[in-house]
Backbone as a printed PyTorch tensor [residue, N CA C, xyz], in Angstrom:
tensor([[[ 30.3480,  -4.9370,  -0.9480],
         [ 29.5910,  -4.1500,   0.0170],
         [ 29.3610,  -2.7520,  -0.5500]],

        [[ 28.1380,  -2.2900,  -0.4780],
         [ 27.7960,  -0.9730,  -1.0140],
         [ 27.8690,   0.0700,   0.0900]],

        [[ 28.3640,   1.2340,  -0.2650],
         [ 28.4570,   2.3280,   0.6980],
         [ 27.5520,   3.4890,   0.3310]],

        [[ 26.6330,   3.2780,  -0.5840],
         [ 25.8020,   4.3940,  -1.0320],
         [ 24.3410,   4.1850,  -0.6490]],

        [[ 23.6580,   5.3010,  -0.5760],
         [ 22.2240,   5.3000,  -0.3030],
         [ 21.5610,   6.0870,  -1.4170]],

        [[ 20.4870,   5.5270,  -1.9810],
         [ 19.7260,   6.2260,  -3.0070],
         [ 18.2920,   6.3760,  -2.5360]],

        [[ 17.7670,   7.5520,  -2.7140],
         [ 16.3710,   7.8050,  -2.4050],
         [ 15.6510,   8.0920,  -3.7110]],

        [[ 14.5560,   7.4070,  -3.9200],
         [ 13.7660,   7.6030,  -5.1340],
         [ 12.3410,   7.9020,  -4.7060]],

        [[ 11.8380,   9.0240,  -5.1470],
         [ 10.4350,   9.3550,  -4.9270],
         [  9.7420,   9.1940,  -6.2650]],

        [[  8.7050,   8.3360,  -6.2850],
         [  8.0740,   8.0400,  -7.5620],
         [  6.6180,   7.6620,  -7.3580]],

        [[  5.8680,   7.7390,  -8.4240],
         [  4.4970,   7.2590,  -8.4440],
         [  4.5520,   5.7340,  -8.5440]],

        [[  3.9690,   5.0340,  -7.5700],
         [  4.0330,   3.5730,  -7.5590],
         [  3.4420,   2.9480,  -8.8090]],

        [[  2.5190,   3.6380,  -9.4450],
         [  1.8840,   3.0660, -10.6280],
         [  2.6530,   3.3780, -11.9100]],

        [[  3.8010,   4.0420, -11.7820],
         [  4.6160,   4.3480, -12.9510],
         [  6.0400,   3.8450, -12.7930]],

        [[  6.2400,   2.8430, -11.9410],
         [  7.5830,   2.3110, -11.7090],
         [  8.1650,   1.6740, -12.9560]],

        [[  7.3070,   1.1390, -13.8160],
         [  7.7990,   0.5030, -15.0380],
         [  8.4670,   1.5020, -15.9730]],

        [[  8.2230,   2.7950, -15.7740],
         [  8.8230,   3.8270, -16.6140],
         [ 10.2140,   4.2390, -16.1270]],

        [[ 10.5680,   3.8170, -14.9070],
         [ 11.8570,   4.1980, -14.3350],
         [ 12.9500,   3.2400, -14.7810]],

        [[ 14.0640,   3.7890, -15.1720],
         [ 15.2240,   2.9780, -15.5330],
         [ 16.2210,   3.0960, -14.3870]],

        [[ 16.0000,   2.3000, -13.3640],
         [ 16.8340,   2.3490, -12.1770],
         [ 17.6280,   1.0710, -12.0490]],

        [[ 18.6370,   1.1270, -11.2110],
         [ 19.3830,  -0.0830, -10.8880],
         [ 18.5820,  -0.9250,  -9.9200]],

        [[ 19.2560,  -1.7930,  -9.2310],
         [ 18.5700,  -2.6270,  -8.2530],
         [ 18.8820,  -2.1200,  -6.8470]],

        [[ 17.9890,  -2.4630,  -5.9270],
         [ 18.0920,  -1.9650,  -4.5640],
         [ 18.1410,  -3.1260,  -3.5850]],

        [[ 18.9280,  -2.9450,  -2.5220],
         [ 18.9910,  -3.9380,  -1.4540],
         [ 17.7880,  -3.8230,  -0.5310]],

        [[ 17.2260,  -2.6360,  -0.4390],
         [ 16.0900,  -2.4010,   0.4480],
         [ 15.1440,  -1.3990,  -0.2020]],

        [[ 13.8770,  -1.7370,  -0.2350],
         [ 12.8300,  -0.8300,  -0.7030],
         [ 11.8590,  -0.6460,   0.4540]],

        [[ 11.5710,   0.6120,   0.7880],
         [ 10.6580,   0.9260,   1.8900],
         [  9.4700,   1.6920,   1.3330]],

        [[  8.2960,   1.2000,   1.6310],
         [  7.0530,   1.8480,   1.1930],
         [  6.1720,   1.9920,   2.4380]],

        [[  6.2040,   3.1680,   3.0450],
         [  5.5160,   3.4020,   4.3050],
         [  4.1770,   4.1020,   4.1410]],

        [[  3.5330,   4.2680,   5.2370],
         [  2.3290,   5.0810,   5.4290],
         [  1.1590,   4.6670,   4.5390]],

        [[  1.0150,   3.3580,   4.3440],
         [ -0.1390,   2.8160,   3.6170],
         [ -0.2510,   3.2810,   2.1710]],

        [[  0.8320,   3.7740,   1.6080],
         [  0.8070,   4.2990,   0.2390],
         [  0.3720,   3.2330,  -0.7590]],

        [[  0.7320,   1.9830,  -0.5250],
         [  0.3650,   0.9040,  -1.4490],
         [ -1.1550,   0.7990,  -1.5940]],

        [[ -1.8940,   1.2180,  -0.5730],
         [ -3.3550,   1.1760,  -0.6260],
         [ -3.9550,   2.1700,  -1.6130]],

        [[ -3.1730,   3.1460,  -2.0230],
         [ -3.6530,   4.1330,  -2.9940],
         [ -3.5020,   3.6440,  -4.4360]],

        [[ -2.6790,   2.6360,  -4.6400],
         [ -2.4630,   2.1050,  -5.9870],
         [ -3.7190,   1.3850,  -6.4640]],

        [[ -4.0470,   1.5210,  -7.7160],
         [ -5.2260,   0.8720,  -8.2850],
         [ -4.9220,  -0.5430,  -8.7600]],

        [[ -3.6580,  -0.8680,  -8.9970],
         [ -3.2960,  -2.2010,  -9.4650],
         [ -2.1620,  -2.7380,  -8.5920]],

        [[ -2.5150,  -3.1870,  -7.4040],
         [ -1.5250,  -3.6290,  -6.4240],
         [ -0.6370,  -4.7590,  -6.9460]],

        [[ -1.1840,  -5.7930,  -7.6060],
         [ -0.2950,  -6.8520,  -8.1060],
         [  0.7860,  -6.3230,  -9.0470]],

        [[  0.4390,  -5.3880,  -9.9050],
         [  1.4250,  -4.8100, -10.8130],
         [  2.4910,  -4.0310, -10.0390]],

        [[  2.0770,  -3.2550,  -9.0450],
         [  3.0280,  -2.4840,  -8.2400],
         [  3.9840,  -3.4310,  -7.5120]],

        [[  3.4490,  -4.4750,  -6.9000],
         [  4.3040,  -5.4260,  -6.1830],
         [  5.2860,  -6.1120,  -7.1330]],

        [[  4.8270,  -6.4180,  -8.3330],
         [  5.7000,  -7.0290,  -9.3330],
         [  6.8420,  -6.0840,  -9.7080]],

        [[  6.5230,  -4.8100,  -9.8950],
         [  7.5440,  -3.8250, -10.2440],
         [  8.5390,  -3.6280,  -9.0980]],

        [[  8.0410,  -3.5970,  -7.8670],
         [  8.9450,  -3.4640,  -6.7160],
         [  9.8730,  -4.6750,  -6.6390]],

        [[  9.3390,  -5.8540,  -6.8890],
         [ 10.1670,  -7.0570,  -6.8670],
         [ 11.2400,  -6.9970,  -7.9540]],

        [[ 10.8670,  -6.4830,  -9.1140],
         [ 11.8210,  -6.3370, -10.2270],
         [ 12.9830,  -5.4340,  -9.8400]],

        [[ 12.7270,  -4.4740,  -8.9770],
         [ 13.7450,  -3.5010,  -8.5980],
         [ 14.6580,  -3.9860,  -7.4670]],

        [[ 14.3310,  -5.1060,  -6.8530],
         [ 15.1560,  -5.6310,  -5.7700],
         [ 16.3860,  -6.3580,  -6.2990]],

        [[ 17.5090,  -6.1200,  -5.6540],
         [ 18.7290,  -6.8680,  -5.9540],
         [ 18.5620,  -8.2940,  -5.4300]],

        [[ 19.3230,  -9.2390,  -5.9380],
         [ 19.2700, -10.5900,  -5.3800],
         [ 19.4990, -10.5400,  -3.8590]],

        [[ 18.6140, -11.1690,  -3.1200],
         [ 18.7060, -11.1410,  -1.6630],
         [ 18.1540,  -9.8760,  -1.0350]],

        [[ 17.6550,  -8.9540,  -1.8740],
         [ 17.1140,  -7.6970,  -1.3660],
         [ 15.7920,  -7.9030,  -0.6420]],

        [[ 15.3980,  -6.9050,   0.1070],
         [ 14.1650,  -6.9680,   0.8950],
         [ 13.2990,  -5.7440,   0.6130]],

        [[ 11.9820,  -5.9570,   0.7430],
         [ 11.0310,  -4.8430,   0.6320],
         [ 10.2520,  -4.7750,   1.9380]],

        [[ 10.1510,  -3.5970,   2.4920],
         [  9.3640,  -3.3460,   3.6940],
         [  8.1780,  -2.4990,   3.2610]],

        [[  6.9870,  -3.0970,   3.3010],
         [  5.7930,  -2.4300,   2.8020],
         [  4.7450,  -2.3700,   3.9030]],

        [[  4.3170,  -1.1720,   4.2420],
         [  3.2580,  -0.9900,   5.2310],
         [  1.9510,  -0.8690,   4.4590]],

        [[  1.1050,  -1.8870,   4.5820],
         [ -0.1520,  -1.9220,   3.8370],
         [ -1.3350,  -1.7160,   4.7740]],

        [[ -2.3920,  -1.0460,   4.3010],
         [ -3.6000,  -0.8830,   5.1150],
         [ -4.2140,  -2.2450,   5.4330]],

        [[ -4.4910,  -2.4910,   6.6920],
         [ -4.9990,  -3.7750,   7.1450],
         [ -6.5230,  -3.7540,   7.2080]],

        [[ -7.1450,  -4.6850,   6.5080],
         [ -8.6090,  -4.7540,   6.4460],
         [ -9.2160,  -4.9720,   7.8290]],

        [[ -8.6080,  -5.8350,   8.6480],
         [ -9.1560,  -6.1200,   9.9740],
         [ -9.0680,  -4.8960,  10.8910]],

        [[ -7.9860,  -4.1540,  10.7740],
         [ -7.8610,  -2.9230,  11.5460],
         [ -8.9180,  -1.9150,  11.1150]],

        [[ -9.1140,  -1.8060,   9.8060],
         [-10.1340,  -0.8830,   9.2910],
         [-11.5150,  -1.2660,   9.8220]],

        [[-11.8420,  -2.5500,   9.7840],
         [-13.1510,  -2.9990,  10.2640],
         [-13.3260,  -2.7030,  11.7550]],

        [[-12.3170,  -2.9780,  12.5560],
         [-12.4020,  -2.7060,  13.9930],
         [-12.5770,  -1.2160,  14.2560]],

        [[-11.7750,  -0.3980,  13.5790],
         [-11.8710,   1.0540,  13.7540],
         [-13.2650,   1.5520,  13.3790]],

        [[-13.7810,   1.0850,  12.2570],
         [-15.0960,   1.5290,  11.7900],
         [-16.2150,   1.0260,  12.7000]],

        [[-16.0760,  -0.1780,  13.2390],
         [-17.0510,  -0.6840,  14.2110],
         [-17.0730,   0.2070,  15.4510]],

        [[-15.8910,   0.5500,  15.9370],
         [-15.8040,   1.4160,  17.1140],
         [-16.4070,   2.7920,  16.8470]],

        [[-16.2870,   3.2630,  15.6220],
         [-16.8290,   4.5650,  15.2480],
         [-18.3140,   4.4950,  14.8850]],

        [[-18.8380,   3.2890,  14.7100],
         [-20.2330,   3.1240,  14.3030],
         [-20.4770,   3.5720,  12.8760]],

        [[-19.4700,   3.4760,  12.0400],
         [-19.5600,   3.9560,  10.6590],
         [-20.0050,   2.8180,   9.7340]],

        [[-21.3190,   2.6350,   9.6330],
         [-21.8810,   1.5320,   8.8430],
         [-21.6270,   1.6810,   7.3430]],

        [[-21.6170,   2.9040,   6.8590],
         [-21.3920,   3.1270,   5.4200],
         [-20.0100,   2.6190,   5.0230]],

        [[-18.9910,   2.9880,   5.7920],
         [-17.6370,   2.5550,   5.4650],
         [-17.4270,   1.0680,   5.7480]],

        [[-18.1110,   0.5380,   6.7620],
         [-18.0410,  -0.9050,   7.0090],
         [-18.4990,  -1.6690,   5.7760]],

        [[-19.6000,  -1.2230,   5.2010],
         [-20.1140,  -1.8850,   4.0010],
         [-19.1450,  -1.7350,   2.8370]],

        [[-18.5440,  -0.5500,   2.7090],
         [-17.5800,  -0.3220,   1.6210],
         [-16.4170,  -1.3250,   1.7300]],

        [[-15.8990,  -1.5080,   2.9440],
         [-14.7930,  -2.4450,   3.1370],
         [-15.2130,  -3.8630,   2.7460]],

        [[-16.4050,  -4.2520,   3.1720],
         [-16.8690,  -5.6130,   2.9080],
         [-17.1720,  -5.8500,   1.4240]],

        [[-17.6800,  -4.8420,   0.7340],
         [-18.0850,  -5.0070,  -0.6630],
         [-16.9190,  -4.7870,  -1.6330]],

        [[-16.1960,  -3.6720,  -1.4580],
         [-15.1700,  -3.3260,  -2.4400],
         [-13.7400,  -3.4750,  -1.9400]],

        [[-13.5590,  -3.7110,  -0.6240],
         [-12.2020,  -3.8300,  -0.0830],
         [-11.4940,  -2.4990,   0.0210]],

        [[-12.2610,  -1.4150,  -0.0310],
         [-11.6770,  -0.0810,   0.0990],
         [-12.2800,   0.6230,   1.3080]],

        [[-11.6120,   1.7020,   1.7290],
         [-12.0730,   2.4430,   2.8980],
         [-11.7050,   3.9220,   2.7600]],

        [[-12.5070,   4.7420,   3.3810],
         [-12.2250,   6.1790,   3.5560],
         [-12.4760,   6.4670,   5.0310]],

        [[-11.4380,   6.8080,   5.7540],
         [-11.5880,   7.0700,   7.1780],
         [-12.1430,   8.4660,   7.4460]],

        [[-11.9850,   9.3610,   6.4640],
         [-12.5230,  10.7160,   6.5570],
         [-13.1010,  11.0940,   5.1980]],

        [[-14.0570,  11.9850,   5.1980],
         [-14.7100,  12.3990,   3.9410],
         [-13.7340,  12.9990,   2.9410]],

        [[-12.7240,  13.7200,   3.4400],
         [-11.8380,  14.4520,   2.5280],
         [-10.5970,  13.6460,   2.1270]],

        [[-10.5740,  12.3630,   2.4500],
         [ -9.4290,  11.5470,   2.0480],
         [ -9.8120,  10.6440,   0.8850]],

        [[ -8.8380,  10.2870,   0.0640],
         [ -9.1670,   9.3850,  -1.0580],
         [ -9.4700,   7.9800,  -0.5570]],

        [[-10.2130,   7.2670,  -1.3450],
         [-10.5170,   5.8660,  -1.0690],
         [ -9.2230,   5.0550,  -1.2170]],

        [[ -8.9670,   4.1420,  -0.2840],
         [ -7.7780,   3.3080,  -0.4160],
         [ -8.1390,   1.8440,  -0.1810]],

        [[ -7.4050,   0.9770,  -0.8490],
         [ -7.5940,  -0.4520,  -0.6740],
         [ -7.0330,  -0.8600,   0.6780]],

        [[ -7.6750,  -1.8240,   1.3050],
         [ -7.1440,  -2.4260,   2.5240],
         [ -7.1830,  -3.9390,   2.3420]],

        [[ -6.2360,  -4.6130,   2.9570],
         [ -6.0130,  -6.0210,   2.6830],
         [ -5.9720,  -6.8360,   3.9630]],

        [[ -6.4800,  -8.0540,   3.9000],
         [ -6.2040,  -9.0050,   4.9650],
         [ -4.7890,  -9.5250,   4.6880]],

        [[ -4.1270, -10.0940,   5.6890],
         [ -2.7820, -10.6440,   5.4140],
         [ -2.8060, -11.6800,   4.2890]],

        [[ -3.8690, -12.4640,   4.2080],
         [ -3.9580, -13.4820,   3.1600],
         [ -4.0770, -12.8460,   1.7680]],

        [[ -4.8330, -11.7690,   1.6700],
         [ -5.0070, -11.0870,   0.3820],
         [ -3.7020, -10.4430,  -0.0850]],

        [[ -2.9840,  -9.8660,   0.8560],
         [ -1.7680,  -9.1600,   0.4770],
         [ -0.7080, -10.1480,   0.0490]]])
Protein backbone atom coordinates (compact mmCIF):
# COMPACT_ATOMS: atom_id res chain seq x y z
CA UNK A 1 0.00 0.00 0.00
CA UNK A 2 1.38 3.39 -0.98
CA UNK A 3 1.13 6.38 1.32
CA UNK A 4 2.50 9.01 -1.03
CA UNK A 5 1.00 11.42 -3.50
CA UNK A 6 2.92 12.79 -6.48
CA UNK A 7 1.83 15.69 -8.60
CA UNK A 8 3.37 16.10 -12.03
CA UNK A 9 2.69 19.07 -14.24
CA UNK A 10 3.86 18.40 -17.77
CA UNK A 11 3.26 19.01 -21.43
CA UNK A 12 1.13 16.06 -22.60
CA UNK A 13 3.02 15.95 -25.88
CA UNK A 14 6.37 15.56 -24.12
CA UNK A 15 5.55 12.74 -21.69
CA UNK A 16 8.00 10.44 -23.46
CA UNK A 17 10.80 12.71 -22.21
CA UNK A 18 9.86 12.20 -18.55
CA UNK A 19 11.60 9.51 -16.55
CA UNK A 20 8.92 8.88 -13.97
CA UNK A 21 7.79 5.89 -12.01
CA UNK A 22 4.36 4.42 -12.39
CA UNK A 23 1.14 5.87 -11.06
CA UNK A 24 -1.99 4.29 -9.60
CA UNK A 25 -4.11 7.19 -10.81
CA UNK A 26 -3.61 9.73 -13.59
CA UNK A 27 -6.04 12.66 -13.82
CA UNK A 28 -6.27 14.84 -16.91
CA UNK A 29 -9.03 17.42 -16.44
CA UNK A 30 -10.50 20.43 -18.17
CA UNK A 31 -10.40 19.09 -21.74
CA UNK A 32 -6.61 19.43 -21.88
CA UNK A 33 -6.35 16.28 -24.01
CA UNK A 34 -8.17 18.20 -26.76
CA UNK A 35 -5.20 20.54 -27.09
CA UNK A 36 -2.81 17.70 -27.95
CA UNK A 37 -2.04 17.33 -31.65
CA UNK A 38 -1.37 13.58 -31.45
CA UNK A 39 -3.98 12.11 -29.11
CA UNK A 40 -3.14 8.43 -29.76
CA UNK A 41 0.48 9.06 -28.79
CA UNK A 42 -0.55 10.94 -25.62
CA UNK A 43 -2.93 8.15 -24.59
CA UNK A 44 -0.19 5.59 -25.20
CA UNK A 45 2.24 7.53 -23.02
CA UNK A 46 -0.34 7.90 -20.24
CA UNK A 47 -0.98 4.16 -20.37
CA UNK A 48 2.77 3.53 -20.13
CA UNK A 49 2.85 5.56 -16.93
CA UNK A 50 0.09 3.58 -15.21
CA UNK A 51 0.99 0.97 -12.61
CA UNK A 52 -0.56 -2.47 -13.07
CA UNK A 53 -4.23 -2.07 -12.17
CA UNK A 54 -3.88 1.71 -12.34
CA UNK A 55 -6.60 3.98 -13.69
CA UNK A 56 -6.67 7.12 -15.81
CA UNK A 57 -9.45 9.69 -15.50
CA UNK A 58 -9.49 11.82 -18.64
CA UNK A 59 -11.99 14.58 -19.34
CA UNK A 60 -12.14 14.90 -23.13
CA UNK A 61 -14.04 17.48 -25.22
CA UNK A 62 -17.22 15.83 -26.46
CA UNK A 63 -18.07 16.32 -30.14
CA UNK A 64 -21.83 15.95 -29.56
CA UNK A 65 -21.78 18.55 -26.80
CA UNK A 66 -19.83 20.91 -29.05
CA UNK A 67 -22.34 20.43 -31.88
CA UNK A 68 -25.33 21.05 -29.59
CA UNK A 69 -23.74 24.15 -28.08
CA UNK A 70 -22.86 25.55 -31.50
CA UNK A 71 -26.35 24.81 -32.85
CA UNK A 72 -27.86 26.69 -29.92
CA UNK A 73 -25.51 29.59 -30.60
CA UNK A 74 -26.21 29.54 -34.35
CA UNK A 75 -22.48 29.36 -35.04
CA UNK A 76 -22.39 27.82 -38.53
CA UNK A 77 -18.66 28.43 -39.05
CA UNK A 78 -17.70 26.39 -36.00
CA UNK A 79 -20.32 23.73 -36.77
CA UNK A 80 -18.62 23.18 -40.10
CA UNK A 81 -15.18 23.11 -38.44
CA UNK A 82 -16.34 20.33 -36.09
CA UNK A 83 -17.82 18.31 -38.94
CA UNK A 84 -14.83 18.72 -41.28
CA UNK A 85 -11.77 18.71 -39.01
CA UNK A 86 -13.09 17.45 -35.65
CA UNK A 87 -11.87 20.62 -33.96
CA UNK A 88 -13.68 23.54 -32.35
CA UNK A 89 -13.10 27.06 -31.05
CA UNK A 90 -15.84 28.24 -28.71
CA UNK A 91 -14.40 31.77 -28.64
CA UNK A 92 -12.22 33.71 -31.08
CA UNK A 93 -9.38 34.11 -28.58
CA UNK A 94 -9.13 30.44 -27.62
CA UNK A 95 -6.98 27.85 -29.37
CA UNK A 96 -8.54 25.25 -31.61
CA UNK A 97 -9.08 21.96 -29.79
CA UNK A 98 -10.01 18.48 -30.91
CA UNK A 99 -13.35 17.10 -29.80
CA UNK A 100 -14.30 13.44 -29.88
CA UNK A 101 -17.36 11.26 -30.02
CA UNK A 102 -17.20 8.47 -27.42
CA UNK A 103 -16.49 6.01 -30.24
CA UNK A 104 -13.57 8.09 -31.55
CA UNK A 105 -12.00 8.50 -28.15
